[in-house]
Amino acid sequence: MRVEHLNCACLCPRGWPWLVGAAADTAMGEICCHCLLIHGEEGLILVDTGLGRADLRAPVQRLGRAFTAIARPRRDETLCAIDQIEARGFRASDVRDIVLTHLDLDHAGGLSDFPQARVHVHAAEHAAAMHPHWRERGRYRSCQWQHAVRWQLHDGAGEDWFGLRGLKTLPGTSDDVQLVPLPGHTRGHCAVAVRAAQGWLLHAGDAYFHHGEMSDPPQRPAAIEALQGLLNTDRGLRLANRDRLRTLATQAIAQMRVFCAHDALELARLQAAGG
Ligand SMILES: [Zn+2]
């Protein structure tokens, strides 16, 4: 399976480079939205969607006034997954499946650009997004899934996946793409495991935000810790799951590469490595 690493949105909060200490590493000056484009057996598969065209054309209506003012998404449609896919000579209908780590607005925004795709998500995440608690209302934007989404909900115990649990999303094909539940950031948050030609890729979504969190000993800017504290639905679960991810990342199992959604340095390294 050939896998490409795409950046499908750029968030540019004021002061971010200073907060994360990006002076030493200019790649960290903006927040990327790391998505995967998988060339699968039955068509294209997207892992996460970043922001979509409609989000960039009407950000306040689609993303909300607060998110737009604070996150300051760059209004560059060439970053949208649909534009990057069309630039490669494909059409929206060539994307057969979308596998989402979770339904936060910066991960689900591109859904409406691929109305024909099957959308795989954990059942607990779907339930949270459809019936959010008052604290969750700002993060989920129902306007992003007002078209007739072909939801494919996944639940159950799954199978052992390197000590975690894996739920196969595309049974019956040779494409091995699994949802690996890692709740804490949101109720049904998952990592997505992809068996690529060079070994396993583990897209950890928002289970962590900064590459330093995966090093041993971990290093994390205080601003990142504070931001995660604001966004967690269950702090204890998220920290426990982050520690399990660090164990996987530092053990270098089967050439596994672990990365998160918003770390520009990880994205640049994986793009340079060619998948
Ligand atoms: Zn996110």
PDB file of C-alpha atoms and ligand atoms in Angstrom:
ATOM      1  CA  MET A   1       0.000   0.000   0.000  1.00  0.00           C
ATOM      2  CA  ARG A   2       1.461   3.355  -0.989  1.00  0.00           C
ATOM      3  CA  VAL A   3       0.878   6.089   1.575  1.00  0.00           C
ATOM      4  CA  GLU A   4       1.365   9.840   1.212  1.00  0.00           C
ATOM      5  CA  HIS A   5       1.584  12.308   4.077  1.00  0.00           C
ATOM      6  CA  LEU A   6      -0.469  15.453   3.413  1.00  0.00           C
ATOM      7  CA  ASN A   7      -0.920  18.676   5.341  1.00  0.00           C
ATOM      8  CA  CYS A   8      -4.620  19.511   4.966  1.00  0.00           C
ATOM      9  CA  ALA A   9      -4.810  22.748   6.969  1.00  0.00           C
ATOM     10  CA  CYS A  10      -2.562  25.297   8.627  1.00  0.00           C
ATOM     11  CA  LEU A  11      -3.514  26.894  11.937  1.00  0.00           C
ATOM     12  CA  CYS A  12      -1.590  30.010  12.898  1.00  0.00           C
ATOM     13  CA  PRO A  13      -2.450  31.134  16.464  1.00  0.00           C
ATOM     14  CA  ARG A  14      -0.757  34.356  17.492  1.00  0.00           C
ATOM     15  CA  GLY A  15       2.336  33.711  19.604  1.00  0.00           C
ATOM     16  CA  TRP A  16       2.424  29.974  18.849  1.00  0.00           C
ATOM     17  CA  PRO A  17       6.102  29.864  17.730  1.00  0.00           C
ATOM     18  CA  TRP A  18       7.087  31.572  20.966  1.00  0.00           C
ATOM     19  CA  LEU A  19       4.880  29.310  23.100  1.00  0.00           C
ATOM     20  CA  VAL A  20       6.366  26.095  21.710  1.00  0.00           C
ATOM     21  CA  GLY A  21       9.912  27.392  21.520  1.00  0.00           C
ATOM     22  CA  ALA A  22       9.978  27.268  17.733  1.00  0.00           C
ATOM     23  CA  ALA A  23      12.886  29.684  17.535  1.00  0.00           C
ATOM     24  CA  ALA A  24      15.150  26.632  17.504  1.00  0.00           C
ATOM     25  CA  ASP A  25      13.058  24.910  14.873  1.00  0.00           C
ATOM     26  CA  THR A  26      11.126  27.032  12.404  1.00  0.00           C
ATOM     27  CA  ALA A  27       9.103  24.027  11.181  1.00  0.00           C
ATOM     28  CA  MET A  28       7.164  24.199  14.446  1.00  0.00           C
ATOM     29  CA  GLY A  29       5.980  27.778  13.862  1.00  0.00           C
ATOM     30  CA  GLU A  30       2.572  26.688  12.553  1.00  0.00           C
ATOM     31  CA  ILE A  31       0.140  23.914  13.418  1.00  0.00           C
ATOM     32  CA  CYS A  32      -0.350  21.450  10.580  1.00  0.00           C
ATOM     33  CA  CYS A  33      -3.186  18.943  10.077  1.00  0.00           C
ATOM     34  CA  HIS A  34      -1.390  15.744   9.131  1.00  0.00           C
ATOM     35  CA  CYS A  35      -3.559  13.432   7.002  1.00  0.00           C
ATOM     36  CA  LEU A  36      -2.753  10.261   5.085  1.00  0.00           C
ATOM     37  CA  LEU A  37      -3.676   9.526   1.489  1.00  0.00           C
ATOM     38  CA  ILE A  38      -3.580   5.760   0.977  1.00  0.00           C
ATOM     39  CA  HIS A  39      -3.607   4.249  -2.493  1.00  0.00           C
ATOM     40  CA  GLY A  40      -5.632   1.174  -1.597  1.00  0.00           C
ATOM     41  CA  GLU A  41      -6.889  -1.921  -3.359  1.00  0.00           C
ATOM     42  CA  GLU A  42     -10.383  -0.536  -4.024  1.00  0.00           C
ATOM     43  CA  GLY A  43      -9.582   3.164  -4.302  1.00  0.00           C
ATOM     44  CA  LEU A  44      -8.216   5.996  -2.251  1.00  0.00           C
ATOM     45  CA  ILE A  45      -8.476   6.034   1.544  1.00  0.00           C
ATOM     46  CA  LEU A  46      -8.082   9.220   3.574  1.00  0.00           C
ATOM     47  CA  VAL A  47      -7.069   9.190   7.220  1.00  0.00           C
ATOM     48  CA  ASP A  48      -8.465  12.430   8.706  1.00  0.00           C
ATOM     49  CA  THR A  49      -9.543  15.289   6.451  1.00  0.00           C
ATOM     50  CA  GLY A  50      -8.255  18.547   7.971  1.00  0.00           C
ATOM     51  CA  LEU A  51     -10.330  21.554   6.919  1.00  0.00           C
ATOM     52  CA  GLY A  52     -12.493  21.512   3.796  1.00  0.00           C
ATOM     53  CA  ARG A  53     -13.301  24.070   1.115  1.00  0.00           C
ATOM     54  CA  ALA A  54     -16.491  25.190   2.831  1.00  0.00           C
ATOM     55  CA  ASP A  55     -14.559  25.798   6.089  1.00  0.00           C
ATOM     56  CA  LEU A  56     -12.119  28.132   4.342  1.00  0.00           C
ATOM     57  CA  ARG A  57     -14.821  29.943   2.349  1.00  0.00           C
ATOM     58  CA  ALA A  58     -16.994  30.690   5.376  1.00  0.00           C
ATOM     59  CA  PRO A  59     -14.818  30.067   8.448  1.00  0.00           C
ATOM     60  CA  VAL A  60     -16.931  31.907  11.021  1.00  0.00           C
ATOM     61  CA  GLN A  61     -20.135  30.081  10.017  1.00  0.00           C
ATOM     62  CA  ARG A  62     -18.500  26.667   9.703  1.00  0.00           C
ATOM     63  CA  LEU A  63     -15.870  26.714  12.454  1.00  0.00           C
ATOM     64  CA  GLY A  64     -17.324  29.249  14.867  1.00  0.00           C
ATOM     65  CA  ARG A  65     -16.190  32.735  15.800  1.00  0.00           C
ATOM     66  CA  ALA A  66     -13.954  31.672  18.709  1.00  0.00           C
ATOM     67  CA  PHE A  67     -12.011  28.958  16.838  1.00  0.00           C
ATOM     68  CA  THR A  68     -11.547  31.217  13.803  1.00  0.00           C
ATOM     69  CA  ALA A  69     -10.243  34.092  15.932  1.00  0.00           C
ATOM     70  CA  ILE A  70      -7.891  31.977  18.053  1.00  0.00           C
ATOM     71  CA  ALA A  71      -6.669  29.290  15.639  1.00  0.00           C
ATOM     72  CA  ARG A  72      -6.543  31.650  12.608  1.00  0.00           C
ATOM     73  CA  PRO A  73      -6.749  28.965   9.869  1.00  0.00           C
ATOM     74  CA  ARG A  74      -4.867  29.959   6.743  1.00  0.00           C
ATOM     75  CA  ARG A  75      -7.378  30.481   3.931  1.00  0.00           C
ATOM     76  CA  ASP A  76      -5.401  28.559   1.324  1.00  0.00           C
ATOM     77  CA  GLU A  77      -7.603  26.090  -0.548  1.00  0.00           C
ATOM     78  CA  THR A  78      -4.608  24.349  -2.103  1.00  0.00           C
ATOM     79  CA  LEU A  79      -4.149  22.741   1.333  1.00  0.00           C
ATOM     80  CA  CYS A  80      -7.608  21.105   1.253  1.00  0.00           C
ATOM     81  CA  ALA A  81      -7.491  17.331   0.764  1.00  0.00           C
ATOM     82  CA  ILE A  82      -9.820  17.614  -2.240  1.00  0.00           C
ATOM     83  CA  ASP A  83      -7.514  20.110  -3.977  1.00  0.00           C
ATOM     84  CA  GLN A  84      -4.435  17.972  -3.305  1.00  0.00           C
ATOM     85  CA  ILE A  85      -6.226  14.865  -4.583  1.00  0.00           C
ATOM     86  CA  GLU A  86      -7.464  16.638  -7.736  1.00  0.00           C
ATOM     87  CA  ALA A  87      -3.945  17.967  -8.325  1.00  0.00           C
ATOM     88  CA  ARG A  88      -2.851  14.311  -8.505  1.00  0.00           C
ATOM     89  CA  GLY A  89      -5.403  13.640 -11.261  1.00  0.00           C
ATOM     90  CA  PHE A  90      -8.074  11.949  -9.117  1.00  0.00           C
ATOM     91  CA  ARG A  91     -11.673  12.932  -8.431  1.00  0.00           C
ATOM     92  CA  ALA A  92     -13.539  13.183  -5.143  1.00  0.00           C
ATOM     93  CA  SER A  93     -15.413   9.976  -5.971  1.00  0.00           C
ATOM     94  CA  ASP A  94     -12.094   8.086  -6.121  1.00  0.00           C
ATOM     95  CA  VAL A  95     -11.941   8.417  -2.312  1.00  0.00           C
ATOM     96  CA  ARG A  96     -13.887   5.327  -1.277  1.00  0.00           C
ATOM     97  CA  ASP A  97     -13.198   5.408   2.466  1.00  0.00           C
ATOM     98  CA  ILE A  98     -12.339   8.010   5.094  1.00  0.00           C
ATOM     99  CA  VAL A  99     -11.041   6.825   8.478  1.00  0.00           C
ATOM    100  CA  LEU A 100     -11.194   9.460  11.228  1.00  0.00           C
ATOM    101  CA  THR A 101      -9.234   9.628  14.467  1.00  0.00           C
ATOM    102  CA  HIS A 102     -12.107  11.703  15.893  1.00  0.00           C
ATOM    103  CA  LEU A 103     -14.690  14.271  14.853  1.00  0.00           C
ATOM    104  CA  ASP A 104     -13.172  17.532  16.142  1.00  0.00           C
ATOM    105  CA  LEU A 105     -13.722  20.337  13.638  1.00  0.00           C
ATOM    106  CA  ASP A 106     -10.107  20.389  12.430  1.00  0.00           C
ATOM    107  CA  HIS A 107     -10.255  16.674  11.518  1.00  0.00           C
ATOM    108  CA  ALA A 108     -13.753  16.353  10.023  1.00  0.00           C
ATOM    109  CA  GLY A 109     -13.942  19.580   7.988  1.00  0.00           C
ATOM    110  CA  GLY A 110     -13.131  17.891   4.679  1.00  0.00           C
ATOM    111  CA  LEU A 111     -15.938  15.319   4.916  1.00  0.00           C
ATOM    112  CA  SER A 112     -18.301  17.453   2.839  1.00  0.00           C
ATOM    113  CA  ASP A 113     -15.812  17.476  -0.064  1.00  0.00           C
ATOM    114  CA  PHE A 114     -16.202  13.667  -0.348  1.00  0.00           C
ATOM    115  CA  PRO A 115     -19.953  13.043  -0.040  1.00  0.00           C
ATOM    116  CA  GLN A 116     -19.766   9.564  -1.580  1.00  0.00           C
ATOM    117  CA  ALA A 117     -17.130   8.137   0.758  1.00  0.00           C
ATOM    118  CA  ARG A 118     -17.808   5.698   3.574  1.00  0.00           C
ATOM    119  CA  VAL A 119     -16.777   7.373   6.817  1.00  0.00           C
ATOM    120  CA  HIS A 120     -15.290   5.114   9.498  1.00  0.00           C
ATOM    121  CA  VAL A 121     -15.289   6.318  13.085  1.00  0.00           C
ATOM    122  CA  HIS A 122     -15.555   4.773  16.533  1.00  0.00           C
ATOM    123  CA  ALA A 123     -19.157   4.430  17.714  1.00  0.00           C
ATOM    124  CA  ALA A 124     -18.400   6.309  20.960  1.00  0.00           C
ATOM    125  CA  GLU A 125     -17.010   9.250  18.997  1.00  0.00           C
ATOM    126  CA  HIS A 126     -20.040   9.347  16.727  1.00  0.00           C
ATOM    127  CA  ALA A 127     -22.317   9.322  19.777  1.00  0.00           C
ATOM    128  CA  ALA A 128     -20.348  12.168  21.382  1.00  0.00           C
ATOM    129  CA  ALA A 129     -20.512  14.299  18.237  1.00  0.00           C
ATOM    130  CA  MET A 130     -24.213  13.690  17.647  1.00  0.00           C
ATOM    131  CA  HIS A 131     -25.150  14.291  21.296  1.00  0.00           C
ATOM    132  CA  PRO A 132     -22.401  16.492  22.789  1.00  0.00           C
ATOM    133  CA  HIS A 133     -22.283  17.538  26.423  1.00  0.00           C
ATOM    134  CA  TRP A 134     -22.329  21.301  26.894  1.00  0.00           C
ATOM    135  CA  ARG A 135     -18.507  21.261  27.271  1.00  0.00           C
ATOM    136  CA  GLU A 136     -18.139  19.473  23.919  1.00  0.00           C
ATOM    137  CA  ARG A 137     -20.374  21.750  21.880  1.00  0.00           C
ATOM    138  CA  GLY A 138     -17.606  24.053  20.619  1.00  0.00           C
ATOM    139  CA  ARG A 139     -15.449  21.249  19.241  1.00  0.00           C
ATOM    140  CA  TYR A 140     -18.049  19.442  17.118  1.00  0.00           C
ATOM    141  CA  ARG A 141     -19.637  21.297  14.192  1.00  0.00           C
ATOM    142  CA  SER A 142     -22.740  19.558  12.858  1.00  0.00           C
ATOM    143  CA  CYS A 143     -22.622  21.704   9.686  1.00  0.00           C
ATOM    144  CA  GLN A 144     -19.598  19.600   8.649  1.00  0.00           C
ATOM    145  CA  TRP A 145     -21.739  16.451   8.324  1.00  0.00           C
ATOM    146  CA  GLN A 146     -25.077  17.785   7.134  1.00  0.00           C
ATOM    147  CA  HIS A 147     -24.845  15.890   3.851  1.00  0.00           C
ATOM    148  CA  ALA A 148     -25.993  12.252   3.857  1.00  0.00           C
ATOM    149  CA  VAL A 149     -22.822  10.821   5.397  1.00  0.00           C
ATOM    150  CA  ARG A 150     -22.314   7.073   4.900  1.00  0.00           C
ATOM    151  CA  TRP A 151     -21.225   6.430   8.492  1.00  0.00           C
ATOM    152  CA  GLN A 152     -19.535   3.122   9.271  1.00  0.00           C
ATOM    153  CA  LEU A 153     -19.403   2.844  13.060  1.00  0.00           C
ATOM    154  CA  HIS A 154     -16.893   0.551  14.744  1.00  0.00           C
ATOM    155  CA  ASP A 155     -17.039  -0.853  18.241  1.00  0.00           C
ATOM    156  CA  GLY A 156     -16.254  -4.007  20.180  1.00  0.00           C
ATOM    157  CA  ALA A 157     -13.127  -5.593  21.586  1.00  0.00           C
ATOM    158  CA  GLY A 158     -11.257  -5.988  18.304  1.00  0.00           C
ATOM    159  CA  GLU A 159      -7.992  -7.904  18.150  1.00  0.00           C
ATOM    160  CA  ASP A 160      -4.635  -7.495  19.817  1.00  0.00           C
ATOM    161  CA  TRP A 161      -2.485  -4.888  18.076  1.00  0.00           C
ATOM    162  CA  PHE A 162       0.955  -4.634  19.743  1.00  0.00           C
ATOM    163  CA  GLY A 163      -0.673  -4.685  23.177  1.00  0.00           C
ATOM    164  CA  LEU A 164      -3.475  -2.297  22.185  1.00  0.00           C
ATOM    165  CA  ARG A 165      -6.785  -3.214  20.526  1.00  0.00           C
ATOM    166  CA  GLY A 166      -7.323  -2.897  16.769  1.00  0.00           C
ATOM    167  CA  LEU A 167     -10.645  -2.682  14.929  1.00  0.00           C
ATOM    168  CA  LYS A 168     -10.272  -3.541  11.242  1.00  0.00           C
ATOM    169  CA  THR A 169     -12.119  -0.988   9.089  1.00  0.00           C
ATOM    170  CA  LEU A 170     -11.840  -2.634   5.663  1.00  0.00           C
ATOM    171  CA  PRO A 171     -12.317  -6.389   6.149  1.00  0.00           C
ATOM    172  CA  GLY A 172     -12.319  -8.437   2.986  1.00  0.00           C
ATOM    173  CA  THR A 173      -9.634  -6.321   1.308  1.00  0.00           C
ATOM    174  CA  SER A 174      -5.869  -6.446   1.516  1.00  0.00           C
ATOM    175  CA  ASP A 175      -5.872  -2.908   2.949  1.00  0.00           C
ATOM    176  CA  ASP A 176      -5.032  -3.206   6.635  1.00  0.00           C
ATOM    177  CA  VAL A 177      -6.322   0.007   8.223  1.00  0.00           C
ATOM    178  CA  GLN A 178      -7.356  -0.287  11.874  1.00  0.00           C
ATOM    179  CA  LEU A 179      -8.925   1.992  14.446  1.00  0.00           C
ATOM    180  CA  VAL A 180      -6.963   1.711  17.701  1.00  0.00           C
ATOM    181  CA  PRO A 181      -9.049   3.207  20.537  1.00  0.00           C
ATOM    182  CA  LEU A 182      -7.081   5.771  22.600  1.00  0.00           C
ATOM    183  CA  PRO A 183      -9.793   7.790  24.376  1.00  0.00           C
ATOM    184  CA  GLY A 184      -9.079  10.804  26.531  1.00  0.00           C
ATOM    185  CA  HIS A 185      -8.748  13.700  24.092  1.00  0.00           C
ATOM    186  CA  THR A 186     -12.361  12.960  23.130  1.00  0.00           C
ATOM    187  CA  ARG A 187     -14.730  10.186  24.204  1.00  0.00           C
ATOM    188  CA  GLY A 188     -14.152   7.967  21.163  1.00  0.00           C
ATOM    189  CA  HIS A 189     -10.724   9.178  20.054  1.00  0.00           C
ATOM    190  CA  CYS A 190      -8.682   6.539  18.149  1.00  0.00           C
ATOM    191  CA  ALA A 191      -5.306   6.233  16.550  1.00  0.00           C
ATOM    192  CA  VAL A 192      -5.313   4.806  13.015  1.00  0.00           C
ATOM    193  CA  ALA A 193      -2.869   2.019  12.216  1.00  0.00           C
ATOM    194  CA  VAL A 194      -1.907   1.485   8.565  1.00  0.00           C
ATOM    195  CA  ARG A 195       0.201  -1.423   7.356  1.00  0.00           C
ATOM    196  CA  ALA A 196       2.347   0.317   4.717  1.00  0.00           C
ATOM    197  CA  ALA A 197       5.023  -1.190   2.496  1.00  0.00           C
ATOM    198  CA  GLN A 198       7.800  -0.045   4.857  1.00  0.00           C
ATOM    199  CA  GLY A 199       6.082  -1.125   8.087  1.00  0.00           C
ATOM    200  CA  TRP A 200       3.301   0.078  10.354  1.00  0.00           C
ATOM    201  CA  LEU A 201       2.286   3.730  10.460  1.00  0.00           C
ATOM    202  CA  LEU A 202       0.396   4.830  13.557  1.00  0.00           C
ATOM    203  CA  HIS A 203      -1.450   8.128  13.144  1.00  0.00           C
ATOM    204  CA  ALA A 204      -2.064   9.029  16.782  1.00  0.00           C
ATOM    205  CA  GLY A 205      -4.463  11.908  16.057  1.00  0.00           C
ATOM    206  CA  ASP A 206      -4.541  14.262  19.044  1.00  0.00           C
ATOM    207  CA  ALA A 207      -3.396  11.691  21.639  1.00  0.00           C
ATOM    208  CA  TYR A 208      -0.364  13.987  21.911  1.00  0.00           C
ATOM    209  CA  PHE A 209       0.631  17.275  20.217  1.00  0.00           C
ATOM    210  CA  HIS A 210       4.426  17.550  20.256  1.00  0.00           C
ATOM    211  CA  HIS A 211       7.186  15.166  19.116  1.00  0.00           C
ATOM    212  CA  GLY A 212       8.993  15.716  22.420  1.00  0.00           C
ATOM    213  CA  GLU A 213       6.197  13.799  24.173  1.00  0.00           C
ATOM    214  CA  MET A 214       7.359  10.625  22.423  1.00  0.00           C
ATOM    215  CA  SER A 215      10.990  10.892  23.438  1.00  0.00           C
ATOM    216  CA  ASP A 216      12.455   9.231  26.495  1.00  0.00           C
ATOM    217  CA  PRO A 217      12.535  11.120  28.804  1.00  0.00           C
ATOM    218  CA  PRO A 218       9.577  13.122  27.475  1.00  0.00           C
ATOM    219  CA  GLN A 219       9.978  16.831  26.745  1.00  0.00           C
ATOM    220  CA  ARG A 220       6.938  19.011  26.328  1.00  0.00           C
ATOM    221  CA  PRO A 221       6.518  22.775  26.220  1.00  0.00           C
ATOM    222  CA  ALA A 222       4.321  24.038  29.069  1.00  0.00           C
ATOM    223  CA  ALA A 223       1.990  25.698  26.542  1.00  0.00           C
ATOM    224  CA  ILE A 224       1.277  22.291  24.949  1.00  0.00           C
ATOM    225  CA  GLU A 225       0.409  20.795  28.338  1.00  0.00           C
ATOM    226  CA  ALA A 226      -1.927  23.701  29.070  1.00  0.00           C
ATOM    227  CA  LEU A 227      -3.660  23.374  25.692  1.00  0.00           C
ATOM    228  CA  GLN A 228      -4.172  19.638  26.152  1.00  0.00           C
ATOM    229  CA  GLY A 229      -5.590  20.305  29.601  1.00  0.00           C
ATOM    230  CA  LEU A 230      -8.254  22.510  28.025  1.00  0.00           C
ATOM    231  CA  LEU A 231      -9.150  19.966  25.364  1.00  0.00           C
ATOM    232  CA  ASN A 232      -9.159  16.645  27.268  1.00  0.00           C
ATOM    233  CA  THR A 233     -12.441  14.937  28.018  1.00  0.00           C
ATOM    234  CA  ASP A 234     -10.608  12.550  30.399  1.00  0.00           C
ATOM    235  CA  ARG A 235      -7.135  13.671  31.496  1.00  0.00           C
ATOM    236  CA  GLY A 236      -6.159  10.427  33.241  1.00  0.00           C
ATOM    237  CA  LEU A 237      -7.074   8.290  30.238  1.00  0.00           C
ATOM    238  CA  ARG A 238      -5.251  10.561  27.820  1.00  0.00           C
ATOM    239  CA  LEU A 239      -2.052  10.538  29.873  1.00  0.00           C
ATOM    240  CA  ALA A 240      -2.162   6.763  30.261  1.00  0.00           C
ATOM    241  CA  ASN A 241      -2.668   6.341  26.525  1.00  0.00           C
ATOM    242  CA  ARG A 242       0.131   8.789  25.740  1.00  0.00           C
ATOM    243  CA  ASP A 243       2.467   6.704  27.884  1.00  0.00           C
ATOM    244  CA  ARG A 244       1.458   3.558  26.013  1.00  0.00           C
ATOM    245  CA  LEU A 245       2.182   5.350  22.725  1.00  0.00           C
ATOM    246  CA  ARG A 246       5.608   6.431  23.985  1.00  0.00           C
ATOM    247  CA  THR A 247       6.428   2.843  24.820  1.00  0.00           C
ATOM    248  CA  LEU A 248       5.499   1.814  21.279  1.00  0.00           C
ATOM    249  CA  ALA A 249       7.423   4.710  19.716  1.00  0.00           C
ATOM    250  CA  THR A 250      10.610   4.148  21.725  1.00  0.00           C
ATOM    251  CA  GLN A 251      10.667   0.370  21.316  1.00  0.00           C
ATOM    252  CA  ALA A 252      10.863   0.739  17.506  1.00  0.00           C
ATOM    253  CA  ILE A 253       8.681  -2.317  16.962  1.00  0.00           C
ATOM    254  CA  ALA A 254       8.635  -3.669  13.416  1.00  0.00           C
ATOM    255  CA  GLN A 255       9.809  -0.335  11.981  1.00  0.00           C
ATOM    256  CA  MET A 256       6.678   1.301  13.361  1.00  0.00           C
ATOM    257  CA  ARG A 257       6.442   5.051  12.912  1.00  0.00           C
ATOM    258  CA  VAL A 258       4.259   6.900  15.417  1.00  0.00           C
ATOM    259  CA  PHE A 259       3.163  10.471  14.726  1.00  0.00           C
ATOM    260  CA  CYS A 260       0.377  12.858  15.696  1.00  0.00           C
ATOM    261  CA  ALA A 261      -1.909  15.190  13.749  1.00  0.00           C
ATOM    262  CA  HIS A 262      -0.435  18.585  14.549  1.00  0.00           C
ATOM    263  CA  ASP A 263       3.351  18.327  14.773  1.00  0.00           C
ATOM    264  CA  ALA A 264       4.929  19.978  11.717  1.00  0.00           C
ATOM    265  CA  LEU A 265       8.359  18.501  12.378  1.00  0.00           C
ATOM    266  CA  GLU A 266       7.047  14.920  12.343  1.00  0.00           C
ATOM    267  CA  LEU A 267       5.167  15.674   9.122  1.00  0.00           C
ATOM    268  CA  ALA A 268       8.256  17.136   7.441  1.00  0.00           C
ATOM    269  CA  ARG A 269      10.366  14.105   8.442  1.00  0.00           C
ATOM    270  CA  LEU A 270       7.829  11.602   7.122  1.00  0.00           C
ATOM    271  CA  GLN A 271       7.333  13.518   3.869  1.00  0.00           C
ATOM    272  CA  ALA A 272      11.092  13.609   3.382  1.00  0.00           C
ATOM    273  CA  ALA A 273      11.298   9.857   4.028  1.00  0.00           C
ATOM    274  CA  GLY A 274       8.700   9.295   1.282  1.00  0.00           C
ATOM    275  CA  GLY A 275       6.072   7.536   3.358  1.00  0.00           C
TER     276      GLY A 275
HETATM  277 ZN    ZN B   1      -6.850  18.334  16.271  1.00  0.00          ZN
END
